CSV table of C-alpha atoms in Angstrom, one decimal:
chain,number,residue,atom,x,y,z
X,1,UNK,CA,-22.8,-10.4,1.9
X,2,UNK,CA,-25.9,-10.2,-0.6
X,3,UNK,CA,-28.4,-7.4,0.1
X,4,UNK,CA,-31.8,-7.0,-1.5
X,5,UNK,CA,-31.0,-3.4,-3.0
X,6,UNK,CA,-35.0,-2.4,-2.6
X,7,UNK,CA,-35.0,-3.4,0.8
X,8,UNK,CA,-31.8,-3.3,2.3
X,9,UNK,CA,-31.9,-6.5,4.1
X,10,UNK,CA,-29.5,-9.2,4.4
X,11,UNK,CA,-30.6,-11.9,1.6
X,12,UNK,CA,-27.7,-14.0,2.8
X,13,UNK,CA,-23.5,-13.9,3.9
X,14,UNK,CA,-20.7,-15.9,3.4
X,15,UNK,CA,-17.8,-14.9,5.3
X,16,UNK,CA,-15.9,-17.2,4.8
X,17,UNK,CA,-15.9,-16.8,1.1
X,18,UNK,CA,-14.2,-13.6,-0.6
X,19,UNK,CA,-16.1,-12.1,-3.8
X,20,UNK,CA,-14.4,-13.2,-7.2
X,21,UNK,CA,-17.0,-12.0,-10.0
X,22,UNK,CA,-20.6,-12.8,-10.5
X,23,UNK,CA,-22.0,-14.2,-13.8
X,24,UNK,CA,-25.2,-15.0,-14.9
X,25,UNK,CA,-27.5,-16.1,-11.8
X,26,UNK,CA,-24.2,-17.2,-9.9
X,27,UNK,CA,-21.6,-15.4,-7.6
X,28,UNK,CA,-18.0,-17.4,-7.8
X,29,UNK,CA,-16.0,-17.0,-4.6
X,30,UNK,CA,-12.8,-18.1,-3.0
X,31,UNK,CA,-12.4,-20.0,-0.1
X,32,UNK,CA,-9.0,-19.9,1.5
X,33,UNK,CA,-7.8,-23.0,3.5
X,34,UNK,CA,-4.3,-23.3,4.5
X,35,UNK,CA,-2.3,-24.6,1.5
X,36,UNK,CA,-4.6,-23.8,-1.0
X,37,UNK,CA,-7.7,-21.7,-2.2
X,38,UNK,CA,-10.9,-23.4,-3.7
X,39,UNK,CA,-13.5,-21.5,-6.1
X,40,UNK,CA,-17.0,-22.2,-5.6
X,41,UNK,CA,-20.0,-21.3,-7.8
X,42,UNK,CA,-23.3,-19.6,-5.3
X,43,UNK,CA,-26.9,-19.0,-6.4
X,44,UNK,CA,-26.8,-15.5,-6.5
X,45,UNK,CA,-30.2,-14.9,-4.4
X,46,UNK,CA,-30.2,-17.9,-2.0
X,47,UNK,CA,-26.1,-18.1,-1.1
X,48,UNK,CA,-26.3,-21.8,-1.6
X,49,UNK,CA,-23.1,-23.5,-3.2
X,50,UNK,CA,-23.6,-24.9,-6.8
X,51,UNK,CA,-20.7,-26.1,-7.6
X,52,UNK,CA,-16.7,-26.7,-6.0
X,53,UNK,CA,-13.9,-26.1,-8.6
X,54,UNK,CA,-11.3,-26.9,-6.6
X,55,UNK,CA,-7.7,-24.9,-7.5
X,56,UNK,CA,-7.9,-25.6,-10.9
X,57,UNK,CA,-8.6,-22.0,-12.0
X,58,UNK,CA,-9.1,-23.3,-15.7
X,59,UNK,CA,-12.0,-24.7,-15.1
X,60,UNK,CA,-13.9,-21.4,-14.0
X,61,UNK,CA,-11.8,-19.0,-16.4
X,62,UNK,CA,-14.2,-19.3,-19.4
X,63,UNK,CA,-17.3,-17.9,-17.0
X,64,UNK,CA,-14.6,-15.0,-15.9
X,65,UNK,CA,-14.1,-14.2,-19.4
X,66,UNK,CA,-17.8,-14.1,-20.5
X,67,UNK,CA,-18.4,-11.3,-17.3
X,68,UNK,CA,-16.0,-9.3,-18.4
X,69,UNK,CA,-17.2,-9.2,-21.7
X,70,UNK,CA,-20.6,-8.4,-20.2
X,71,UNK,CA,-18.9,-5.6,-18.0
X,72,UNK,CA,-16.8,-4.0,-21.6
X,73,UNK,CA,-18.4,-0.6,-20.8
X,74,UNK,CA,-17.1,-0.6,-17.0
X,75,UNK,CA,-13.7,0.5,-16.2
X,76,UNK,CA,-13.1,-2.1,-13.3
X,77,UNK,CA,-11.0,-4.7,-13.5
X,78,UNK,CA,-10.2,-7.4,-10.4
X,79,UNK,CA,-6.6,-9.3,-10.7
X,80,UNK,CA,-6.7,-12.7,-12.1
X,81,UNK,CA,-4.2,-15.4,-10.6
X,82,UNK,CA,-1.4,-15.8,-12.5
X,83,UNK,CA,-1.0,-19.5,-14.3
X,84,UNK,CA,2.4,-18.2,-15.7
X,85,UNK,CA,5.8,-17.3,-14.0
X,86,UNK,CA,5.5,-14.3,-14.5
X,87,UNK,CA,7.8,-12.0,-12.3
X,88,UNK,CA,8.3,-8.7,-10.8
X,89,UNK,CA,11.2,-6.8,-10.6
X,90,UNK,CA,12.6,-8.7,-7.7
X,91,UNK,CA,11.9,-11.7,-9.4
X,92,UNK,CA,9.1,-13.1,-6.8
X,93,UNK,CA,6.5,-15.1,-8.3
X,94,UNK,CA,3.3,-13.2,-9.2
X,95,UNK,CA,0.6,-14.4,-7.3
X,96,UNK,CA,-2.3,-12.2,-9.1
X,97,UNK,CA,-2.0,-9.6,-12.2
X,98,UNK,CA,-4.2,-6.9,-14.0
X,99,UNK,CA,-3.0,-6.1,-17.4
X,100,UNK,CA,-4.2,-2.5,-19.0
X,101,UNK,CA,-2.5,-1.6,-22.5
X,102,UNK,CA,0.2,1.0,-20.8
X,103,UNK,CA,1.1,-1.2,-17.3
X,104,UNK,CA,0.6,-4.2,-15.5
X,105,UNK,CA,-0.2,-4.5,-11.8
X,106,UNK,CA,1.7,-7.3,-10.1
X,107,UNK,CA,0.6,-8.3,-6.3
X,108,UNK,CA,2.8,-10.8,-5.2
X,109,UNK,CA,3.6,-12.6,-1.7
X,110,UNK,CA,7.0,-13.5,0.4
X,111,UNK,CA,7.3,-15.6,3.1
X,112,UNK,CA,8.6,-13.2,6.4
X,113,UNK,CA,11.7,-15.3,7.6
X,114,UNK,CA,11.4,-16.3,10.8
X,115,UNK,CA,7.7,-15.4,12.0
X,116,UNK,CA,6.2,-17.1,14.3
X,117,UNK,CA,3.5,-18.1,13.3
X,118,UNK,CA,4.3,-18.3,9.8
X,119,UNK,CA,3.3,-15.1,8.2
X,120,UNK,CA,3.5,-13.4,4.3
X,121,UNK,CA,4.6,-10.0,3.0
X,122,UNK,CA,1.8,-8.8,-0.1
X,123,UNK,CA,3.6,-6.2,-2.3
X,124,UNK,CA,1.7,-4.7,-5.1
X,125,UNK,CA,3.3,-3.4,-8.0
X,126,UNK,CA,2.6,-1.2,-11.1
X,127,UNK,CA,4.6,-2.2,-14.3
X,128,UNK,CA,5.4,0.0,-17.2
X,129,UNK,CA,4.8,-1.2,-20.9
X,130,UNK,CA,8.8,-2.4,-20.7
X,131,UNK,CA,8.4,-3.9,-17.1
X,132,UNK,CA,10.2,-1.3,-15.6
X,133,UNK,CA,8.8,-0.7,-11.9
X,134,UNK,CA,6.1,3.0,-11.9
X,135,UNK,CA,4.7,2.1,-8.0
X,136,UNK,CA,5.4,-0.3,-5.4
X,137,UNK,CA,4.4,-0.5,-2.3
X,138,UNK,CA,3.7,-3.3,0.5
X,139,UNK,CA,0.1,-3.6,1.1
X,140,UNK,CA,0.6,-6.2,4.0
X,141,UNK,CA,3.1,-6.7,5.9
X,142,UNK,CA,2.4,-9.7,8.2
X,143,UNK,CA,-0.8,-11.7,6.3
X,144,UNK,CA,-1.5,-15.1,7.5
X,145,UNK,CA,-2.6,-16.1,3.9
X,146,UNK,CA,-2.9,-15.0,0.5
X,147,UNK,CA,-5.9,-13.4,0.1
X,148,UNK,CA,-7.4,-13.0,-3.5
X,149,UNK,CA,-8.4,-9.8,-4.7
X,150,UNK,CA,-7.1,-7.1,-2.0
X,151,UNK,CA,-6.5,-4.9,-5.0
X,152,UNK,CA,-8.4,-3.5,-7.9
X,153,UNK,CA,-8.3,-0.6,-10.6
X,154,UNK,CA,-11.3,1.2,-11.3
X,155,UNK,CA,-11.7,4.2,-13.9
X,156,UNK,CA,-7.5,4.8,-14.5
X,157,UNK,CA,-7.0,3.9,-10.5
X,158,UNK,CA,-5.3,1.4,-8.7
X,159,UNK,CA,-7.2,1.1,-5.1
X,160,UNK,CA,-5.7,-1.2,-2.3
X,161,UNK,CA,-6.4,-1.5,1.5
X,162,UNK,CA,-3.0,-0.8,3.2
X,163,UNK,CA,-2.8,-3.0,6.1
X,164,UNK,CA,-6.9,-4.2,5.8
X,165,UNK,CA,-7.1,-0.2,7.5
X,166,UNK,CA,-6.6,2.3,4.7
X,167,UNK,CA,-7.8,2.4,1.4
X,168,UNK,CA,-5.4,3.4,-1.3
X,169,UNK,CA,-5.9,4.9,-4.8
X,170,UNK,CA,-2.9,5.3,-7.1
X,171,UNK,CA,-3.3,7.1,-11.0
X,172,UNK,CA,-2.3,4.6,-13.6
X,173,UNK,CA,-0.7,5.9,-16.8
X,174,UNK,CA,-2.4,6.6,-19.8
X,175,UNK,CA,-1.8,4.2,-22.7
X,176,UNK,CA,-0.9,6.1,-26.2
């Protein structure tokens, strides 16, 4: 939802779109379908789609780069999908990482065996500098999709909506 911060009204809502980062005079979103995610590029005051990316999540990472150069003085970070295999502990497949200089915060997903209809398990997981597991904790326990960006450290915190019903915050270590 964009709100005109004088007023208060509405300017415009998407949701079906989930909040990625904003750039420039555009706001980039996801858009979850069933076997895949697309990013799309909005006009930041009408809502209007600019452009589709698609999955390829190369094609919008130098704009993701350039607003988090523009955003060096905040302390918030989202998770960026993971192009790598990285893994956690229990060697799952990272879906979505933040990397500060003394951890790492994994989320990843597993299918629940069994459920009808098909449902995912989204664990989130602090790393330290050796990989070692700080935190972990399941953060969903019966999603019907991955869902970007359910997770995100602000100021030294790690904040995450436990079961879309309780909001989370978690201390991060200090780097050296």
């Amino acid at each position: 939802h964009a709100v005109d911060l004088e007023s208060g009204e509405l300017l415009w809502s998407a949701p079906n779109l989930t909040f990625s980062f904003a750039y420039g005079e555009r706001v980039y979103a996801t858009r979850s379908g069933f076997d895949e995610r697309t990013t799309v590029a909005l006009e930041l005051r009408s809502g209007s789609v600019t452009d589709e990316y698609g999955s390829d999540l190369r094609a919008i990472r130098e704009f993701r780069t350039l607003a988090d150069r523009e955003r060096r003085g905040e302390l918030l970070q989202f998770p960026e999908p993971s192009e790598t295999d990285d893994a956690d502990p229990d060697g799952e497949s990272s879906t979505e990482l933040i990397r500060g200089s003394a951890w790492t915060v994994v989320g990843t997903y597993e299918s629940i065996a069994g459920s009808n209809p098909p449902a995912l398990r989204q664990r989130v997981t602090v790393l330290d500098e050796r990989r070692r597991p700080l935190f972990r904790e399941i953060i969903h326990d019966e999603a019907r999709a991955r869902v970007p960006d359910t997770f995100f450290v602000w100021n030294g915190m790690l904040y995450f909506l436990k079961n879309q019903r309780s909001l989370t915050a978690v201390a991060l270590p200090q780097g050296s």
